[in-house]
Amino acid sequence: MLGCIADDFTGATDLANNLVRAGMRVMQTIGIPTEPLGADADAVVVALKSRTIEPSLAVEQSLAALQWLRSLGARQIYFKICSTFDSTPRGNIGPVTDALMDALACDFAVATPAFPDNGRTVFRGHLFVGEHLLSDSGMRNHPLTPMTDSNLVRVMQAQSRHQVGLIDYRCVAQGPQAIRARIAQLRVDGVGIAVVDAISNDDLLRLGAALSDAPLMTAGSGLAIALPANVGISPSPAAATLPPARGAAVVMSGSCSLATLAQVAHFRSQGGWVLALDPLELAADGERLIAGAIDAAAARLSSVPLLITSSATAREVRDAQAQLGVEAAGALVEAALSRIAVALVERGVGRLVVAGGETSGACVQALGIHQLRIGSQIDPGVPWCHAAQVMGHRDGLHLCLKSGNFGADDFFTRAFRLLDSGVSP
Ligand code: ADP
């Protein structure tokens, strides 16, 4: 079994989705579960929220996840990081990789965020986002992890105790044997961590084949496409099979990202039933509004999806934030949407789409969900999932947690059509 530790929630789903597409049956857990794994799996992805917390806490949580995964029999460990290598000189990619290496008594690990299919390439150790160097991309202005250096060897060296080296594109192009030989040489030279170039998905496939015996790898979701083949697993629709979907359909949207705004507009234009929640009204009369929303939606529940949304334009969001404060506005909306989601699941919703990373986190927590089986992809990076144990539901809950900027305009209707037809695009 492949054991994976992801440093954030939507990143975990992205990784799980890639593994399923490559043929593995995957369970994703929210944090480290206290109960046993709910179903058989070829890979288990533990979703932490450790990307920007204190390095010592990130290490502690990652080691706890490692211990749990090893108790399940994990043979290899995949530390999933962001494809833009989000980190600071304090961490957390370096300290967590170092700690996992110590715990696994391993003296070498690769580190690569490359995923050429998604426009993340690494060339001579430098990360490109689309056509631009990382340091010229929007990531240079990130509020928490501004990435101003594209040279990943230097970035990793600043945060790791190990000497950091490079496996460059010429070596990778020669195939698994050459990569293994290079790793052997780097180990002799005292290098503990190597950034690896990948400028095409074929590079990742060659790298993955060379890592069949590696105890640990640190990577974005890209490298995952190469690992199932090492254990004789090939792409198969069976890996994505979920139990039959039952119950009413609802979309809860708390994302204000452009993609989600377009999805809300598309849903409206198709004549879908929409209930809009406004944070200022929630602040003034929240209890009545939430109760009214639950009653109005509960009266219309069916297999035709309803949409409950707080999604608003950047200007409307700024107005609400100016009056309520940024965090208070977000917390009000997240609390309202997750309470409504819980009430509607209690009243028979069996298929739920949630739009927004934070909003998804709030809903999953309120629903008491700790484990998800990963199903087929709706749009890149966004699969249907199934939670077996949700508030006493015999059939469990089909759930899609969509990061705000993902998905095509018709996502809120097409997602349910795909689930009902059982067909993956
Ligand atoms: P995304 O994945 O697009 O970033 P998130 O759910 O992670 O979406 O973040 C959106 C945040 O904005 C949440 O905290 C949500 O509660 C908040 N929010 C949603 N609607 C509004 C609104 N109308 N005004 C202010 N904040 C809002």
XYZ file of C-alpha atoms and ligand atoms in Angstrom:
452
model
C 0.000 0.000 0.000
C 1.100 3.550 -0.794
C 0.862 5.876 2.202
C 0.454 9.578 1.445
C 0.674 12.623 3.680
C -0.749 15.783 2.096
C -0.059 19.231 3.509
C -3.536 20.551 2.664
C -7.059 19.329 1.993
C -7.671 20.116 -1.675
C -4.079 19.029 -2.454
C -4.903 15.664 -0.882
C -7.917 15.268 -3.146
C -5.865 16.271 -6.182
C -3.313 13.546 -5.364
C -6.027 10.975 -4.631
C -7.695 11.812 -7.942
C -4.459 11.168 -9.869
C -3.914 7.837 -8.117
C -7.475 6.725 -8.904
C -7.033 7.692 -12.546
C -3.891 5.556 -12.625
C -5.906 2.594 -11.314
C -5.497 2.601 -7.524
C -8.407 2.322 -5.097
C -7.919 5.276 -2.767
C -9.203 6.286 0.656
C -8.658 9.844 1.848
C -8.815 10.714 5.523
C -9.425 14.116 7.038
C -6.650 14.374 9.594
C -5.435 11.216 11.315
C -8.427 9.009 12.031
C -8.954 7.352 15.374
C -11.073 4.606 13.801
C -9.764 1.865 11.454
C -9.737 2.373 7.695
C -13.296 1.956 6.404
C -12.493 -0.008 3.232
C -9.721 -1.772 1.326
C -7.391 0.558 -0.562
C -4.212 0.506 -2.647
C -3.350 3.995 -1.391
C -4.364 6.041 1.631
C -4.050 9.827 1.601
C -4.029 11.600 4.963
C -5.112 15.218 4.486
C -3.394 17.531 6.963
C -3.560 21.307 7.098
C 0.153 21.754 7.699
C 1.410 23.873 4.813
C 1.757 27.142 6.699
C 1.576 26.185 10.380
C 4.593 26.276 12.719
C 7.296 23.915 11.349
C 7.481 21.971 14.616
C 3.716 21.359 14.520
C 3.858 20.319 10.866
C 6.608 17.830 11.736
C 4.648 16.474 14.694
C 1.465 15.974 12.646
C 3.319 14.467 9.693
C 5.108 11.971 11.947
C 1.806 10.983 13.542
C 0.361 10.441 10.055
C 3.432 8.386 9.136
C 3.006 6.185 12.172
C -0.661 5.566 11.359
C 0.089 4.795 7.708
C 2.848 2.357 8.683
C 0.467 0.636 11.089
C -1.756 0.000 8.044
C 1.196 -1.536 6.196
C 2.299 1.365 3.987
C 5.318 0.278 1.950
C 6.189 3.674 0.470
C 5.504 7.173 1.773
C 4.542 10.073 -0.500
C 4.744 13.519 1.102
C 2.425 15.626 -1.088
C 3.348 19.292 -1.392
C 1.989 22.110 -3.511
C 2.912 22.196 -7.190
C 4.243 25.723 -6.680
C 6.469 24.501 -3.813
C 4.675 26.798 -1.346
C 7.058 27.258 1.579
C 9.406 29.708 3.312
C 13.018 29.301 4.469
C 11.517 28.002 7.748
C 9.562 25.299 5.944
C 7.509 23.330 5.924
C 8.702 21.171 3.010
C 12.300 20.851 4.257
C 11.673 20.158 7.950
C 8.906 17.641 7.227
C 10.991 15.810 4.589
C 13.965 15.710 7.002
C 11.800 14.352 9.825
C 10.187 11.697 7.619
C 13.651 10.615 6.395
C 14.843 10.268 10.002
C 11.765 8.304 11.024
C 12.099 5.995 8.029
C 15.883 5.718 8.504
C 16.338 6.633 4.867
C 19.262 8.692 3.599
C 17.818 9.856 0.290
C 14.579 11.293 -1.105
C 13.613 13.110 -4.289
C 11.678 16.374 -4.211
C 9.766 17.509 -7.277
C 6.606 19.545 -7.690
C 6.568 18.878 -11.465
C 3.281 18.103 -13.213
C 3.769 19.038 -16.876
C 0.118 18.265 -17.775
C -0.884 21.065 -15.396
C 1.825 23.463 -16.580
C 4.288 22.809 -13.752
C 7.686 21.920 -15.227
C 11.119 21.775 -13.618
C 14.147 22.486 -15.843
C 17.733 22.653 -14.524
C 16.192 22.787 -11.066
C 14.037 25.814 -11.893
C 10.255 25.653 -11.520
C 8.058 27.081 -14.266
C 4.361 27.896 -13.881
C 3.070 27.738 -17.425
C 5.493 29.818 -19.471
C 6.841 31.785 -16.518
C 9.442 31.169 -13.887
C 7.857 30.630 -10.464
C 9.354 33.929 -9.279
C 7.616 35.773 -12.150
C 4.249 34.110 -11.482
C 1.477 35.341 -9.183
C 3.100 33.222 -6.436
C 5.650 35.967 -5.838
C 2.863 37.936 -4.102
C 1.354 35.098 -2.073
C 0.391 36.449 1.368
C 1.834 33.510 3.336
C 4.418 31.819 1.123
C 5.751 34.334 -1.418
C 7.936 32.425 -3.877
C 10.634 34.795 -5.109
C 13.282 32.219 -6.088
C 12.614 29.683 -8.867
C 15.768 27.666 -8.146
C 14.341 24.794 -6.117
C 17.754 23.437 -5.144
C 18.418 26.749 -3.406
C 14.885 26.952 -1.977
C 15.090 23.422 -0.560
C 18.654 23.892 0.701
C 17.517 26.868 2.787
C 15.051 24.717 4.714
C 16.655 21.263 4.928
C 19.446 19.808 7.055
C 20.473 17.585 4.133
C 22.676 18.529 1.252
C 20.423 19.160 -1.740
C 21.360 18.172 -5.303
C 19.783 17.885 -8.743
C 18.830 15.099 -11.131
C 18.656 17.017 -14.381
C 16.557 16.570 -17.507
C 19.336 14.871 -19.500
C 19.628 12.138 -16.908
C 15.833 11.780 -16.573
C 15.500 11.474 -20.367
C 17.812 8.431 -20.316
C 15.364 6.447 -18.232
C 15.049 4.624 -14.896
C 18.473 2.953 -14.968
C 20.292 6.255 -15.480
C 18.206 7.875 -12.732
C 19.053 5.030 -10.336
C 22.747 5.385 -11.179
C 22.583 9.128 -10.564
C 20.866 8.576 -7.208
C 23.601 6.116 -6.217
C 26.272 8.685 -7.137
C 24.485 11.491 -5.257
C 24.338 9.293 -2.146
C 28.077 8.646 -2.384
C 28.564 12.418 -2.661
C 26.597 12.954 0.547
C 23.490 14.412 -1.093
C 20.328 13.559 0.865
C 17.633 15.249 -1.199
C 17.537 15.760 -4.972
C 15.287 18.088 -6.905
C 14.329 16.334 -10.151
C 13.724 17.926 -13.531
C 10.591 16.929 -15.459
C 9.542 18.706 -18.608
C 7.023 16.139 -19.824
C 4.768 13.565 -18.226
C 7.065 10.916 -19.725
C 9.822 12.264 -17.474
C 7.579 11.613 -14.461
C 6.878 8.080 -15.691
C 10.627 7.400 -15.995
C 11.262 8.886 -12.555
C 8.422 6.900 -10.979
C 9.818 3.657 -12.398
C 13.222 4.470 -10.884
C 11.628 4.976 -7.465
C 9.990 1.565 -7.127
C 11.978 0.842 -3.944
C 12.200 4.381 -2.539
C 10.905 4.555 1.035
C 10.001 8.252 0.676
C 9.335 10.840 -1.989
C 8.362 14.491 -1.671
C 6.317 15.656 -4.650
C 3.341 17.521 -6.025
C 0.440 15.418 -7.291
C 2.181 14.794 -10.642
C 4.543 11.977 -9.671
C 1.524 9.953 -8.548
C 0.672 9.092 -12.157
C 3.798 6.935 -12.319
C 3.586 4.883 -9.124
C 0.690 2.441 -9.598
C 2.528 0.759 -12.515
C 5.361 -0.151 -10.105
C 2.988 -2.498 -8.278
C 1.379 -3.875 -11.420
C -1.686 -1.624 -11.318
C -2.946 -0.108 -14.563
C -5.757 2.399 -15.193
C -9.172 0.817 -14.695
C -12.650 2.289 -14.186
C -13.113 -0.230 -11.356
C -10.763 1.838 -9.161
C -13.243 4.715 -9.237
C -16.358 2.683 -8.470
C -18.500 4.144 -5.702
C -21.715 2.725 -4.231
C -24.892 3.721 -6.132
C -25.919 7.320 -5.442
C -29.257 7.943 -3.750
C -31.087 10.894 -2.279
C -31.673 14.506 -3.149
C -29.069 16.755 -4.799
C -27.782 20.059 -3.409
C -24.926 22.466 -4.162
C -23.545 24.661 -1.357
C -21.288 27.404 -2.671
C -19.182 29.667 -0.478
C -16.442 30.337 -3.010
C -16.160 33.778 -4.580
C -13.554 32.685 -7.132
C -14.155 33.609 -10.749
C -14.730 30.022 -11.858
C -17.361 29.509 -9.171
C -19.104 32.800 -9.964
C -19.380 31.627 -13.577
C -20.768 28.276 -12.380
C -23.399 30.022 -10.235
C -24.373 32.253 -13.190
C -24.607 29.225 -15.482
C -26.793 27.357 -12.991
C -29.147 30.363 -12.782
C -29.260 30.716 -16.565
C -30.420 27.086 -16.819
C -33.411 27.915 -14.587
C -32.038 26.186 -11.465
C -33.483 27.086 -8.039
C -31.051 29.381 -6.199
C -31.127 30.672 -2.640
C -28.655 33.514 -2.036
C -27.268 34.270 1.423
C -25.860 37.679 2.238
C -23.311 38.024 5.074
C -24.717 41.395 6.185
C -28.207 39.905 6.516
C -26.716 36.867 8.270
C -25.024 39.191 10.768
C -28.302 41.001 11.447
C -30.750 38.101 11.587
C -28.820 34.859 11.061
C -31.004 32.388 12.960
C -34.174 33.336 11.084
C -32.410 33.343 7.712
C -30.805 29.949 8.257
C -34.084 28.393 9.434
C -35.884 29.930 6.445
C -33.233 28.627 4.031
C -33.498 25.110 5.459
C -37.330 25.121 5.208
C -37.358 26.559 1.685
C -34.769 24.099 0.391
C -36.202 21.092 2.278
C -39.590 21.692 0.600
C -37.979 21.392 -2.839
C -35.525 18.534 -2.331
C -35.395 16.126 -5.262
C -32.905 14.636 -7.683
C -32.811 18.020 -9.457
C -30.024 20.013 -7.767
C -30.753 23.148 -5.708
C -28.101 25.803 -5.141
C -27.530 27.631 -1.873
C -24.854 30.250 -2.266
C -23.122 33.184 -0.665
C -20.891 33.629 -3.715
C -20.515 37.308 -4.475
C -18.414 39.590 -6.632
C -15.107 40.946 -5.326
C -16.762 44.307 -4.713
C -19.657 42.837 -2.707
C -17.200 40.766 -0.687
C -15.112 43.862 0.064
C -18.222 45.750 1.218
C -19.225 42.928 3.559
C -15.671 42.608 4.853
C -15.410 46.352 5.466
C -18.496 46.231 7.674
C -17.936 42.900 9.421
C -14.188 42.271 9.222
C -12.592 39.750 6.850
C -12.504 36.795 9.221
C -15.903 37.444 10.795
C -17.579 37.648 7.368
C -15.960 34.362 6.304
C -16.785 32.629 9.565
C -20.442 33.751 9.445
C -20.895 32.406 5.930
C -19.036 29.155 6.610
C -21.111 28.528 9.739
C -24.392 29.249 7.917
C -23.585 27.073 4.890
C -22.359 24.158 6.990
C -25.401 24.277 9.297
C -27.706 24.263 6.284
C -25.736 21.372 4.738
C -26.109 19.314 7.935
C -29.849 20.025 8.152
C -30.418 19.082 4.512
C -28.407 15.862 4.787
C -30.588 15.028 7.797
C -33.626 15.642 5.568
C -32.538 13.319 2.784
C -29.780 14.908 0.718
C -27.552 12.083 -0.545
C -25.550 13.949 -3.207
C -23.778 17.126 -2.215
C -21.421 19.434 -4.096
C -19.530 22.015 -2.005
C -17.675 24.835 -3.783
C -14.741 26.481 -1.992
C -11.758 25.051 -0.125
C -12.499 26.619 3.263
C -16.223 26.097 2.758
C -15.582 22.400 2.039
C -13.496 22.109 5.202
C -16.292 23.662 7.263
C -18.984 21.398 5.759
C -16.960 18.190 6.113
C -16.213 19.053 9.733
C -19.846 19.887 10.520
C -20.986 16.631 8.884
C -18.490 14.702 11.045
C -16.811 13.089 8.015
C -13.371 11.534 8.619
C -12.894 9.220 5.632
C -13.759 9.381 1.945
C -13.481 6.903 -0.879
C -12.373 8.657 -4.060
C -14.399 8.102 -7.229
C -14.186 9.342 -10.788
C -13.078 12.758 -11.924
C -15.686 15.360 -12.890
C -13.210 17.988 -14.055
C -9.394 18.003 -13.616
C -8.536 17.735 -9.925
C -12.156 17.311 -8.765
C -13.530 13.808 -8.182
C -16.780 12.528 -6.683
C -16.190 10.977 -3.259
C -18.259 8.811 -0.955
C -18.441 8.970 2.827
C -19.804 5.724 4.235
C -20.640 6.993 7.680
C -22.532 10.266 7.801
C -25.030 11.029 10.503
C -26.507 7.543 10.481
C -27.268 7.566 6.714
C -27.494 3.906 5.673
C -26.263 4.652 2.150
C -23.671 7.242 3.169
C -23.230 10.487 1.266
C -21.845 11.238 -2.190
C -19.780 14.334 -1.909
C -17.803 16.566 -4.245
C -15.467 19.122 -2.691
C -14.509 21.631 -5.346
C -11.657 24.039 -4.876
C -13.008 27.467 -5.889
C -11.152 28.005 -9.128
C -11.677 24.500 -10.520
C -14.302 23.227 -12.910
C -16.065 24.306 -16.104
C -19.099 26.635 -16.167
C -21.693 23.832 -16.198
C -20.058 22.040 -13.243
C -23.081 22.299 -10.898
C -25.352 20.399 -13.265
C -22.876 18.143 -15.082
C -21.439 16.789 -11.834
C -24.806 15.196 -10.972
C -25.392 13.924 -14.510
C -22.018 12.149 -14.419
C -22.734 10.654 -11.012
C -26.127 9.364 -12.141
C -24.765 7.918 -15.369
C -21.699 6.495 -13.623
C -19.619 7.648 -16.590
C -16.287 9.336 -16.177
C -15.288 11.897 -18.842
P -12.026 29.338 -2.609
O -11.739 27.873 -2.773
O -12.625 29.956 -3.828
O -10.867 30.113 -2.050
P -13.107 29.264 0.059
O -14.347 28.575 0.536
O -11.790 28.620 0.408
O -13.223 29.424 -1.524
O -13.020 30.754 0.593
C -14.050 31.664 0.456
C -14.195 32.419 1.762
O -15.013 33.553 1.525
C -14.884 31.585 2.832
O -14.317 31.849 4.085
C -16.305 32.119 2.774
O -16.999 31.941 3.990
C -16.079 33.577 2.462
N -17.245 34.176 1.798
C -18.140 33.550 1.012
N -19.076 34.412 0.564
C -18.770 35.612 1.072
C -19.356 36.910 0.962
N -20.457 37.110 0.230
N -18.776 37.937 1.626
C -17.659 37.726 2.369
N -17.052 36.535 2.508
C -17.600 35.477 1.876
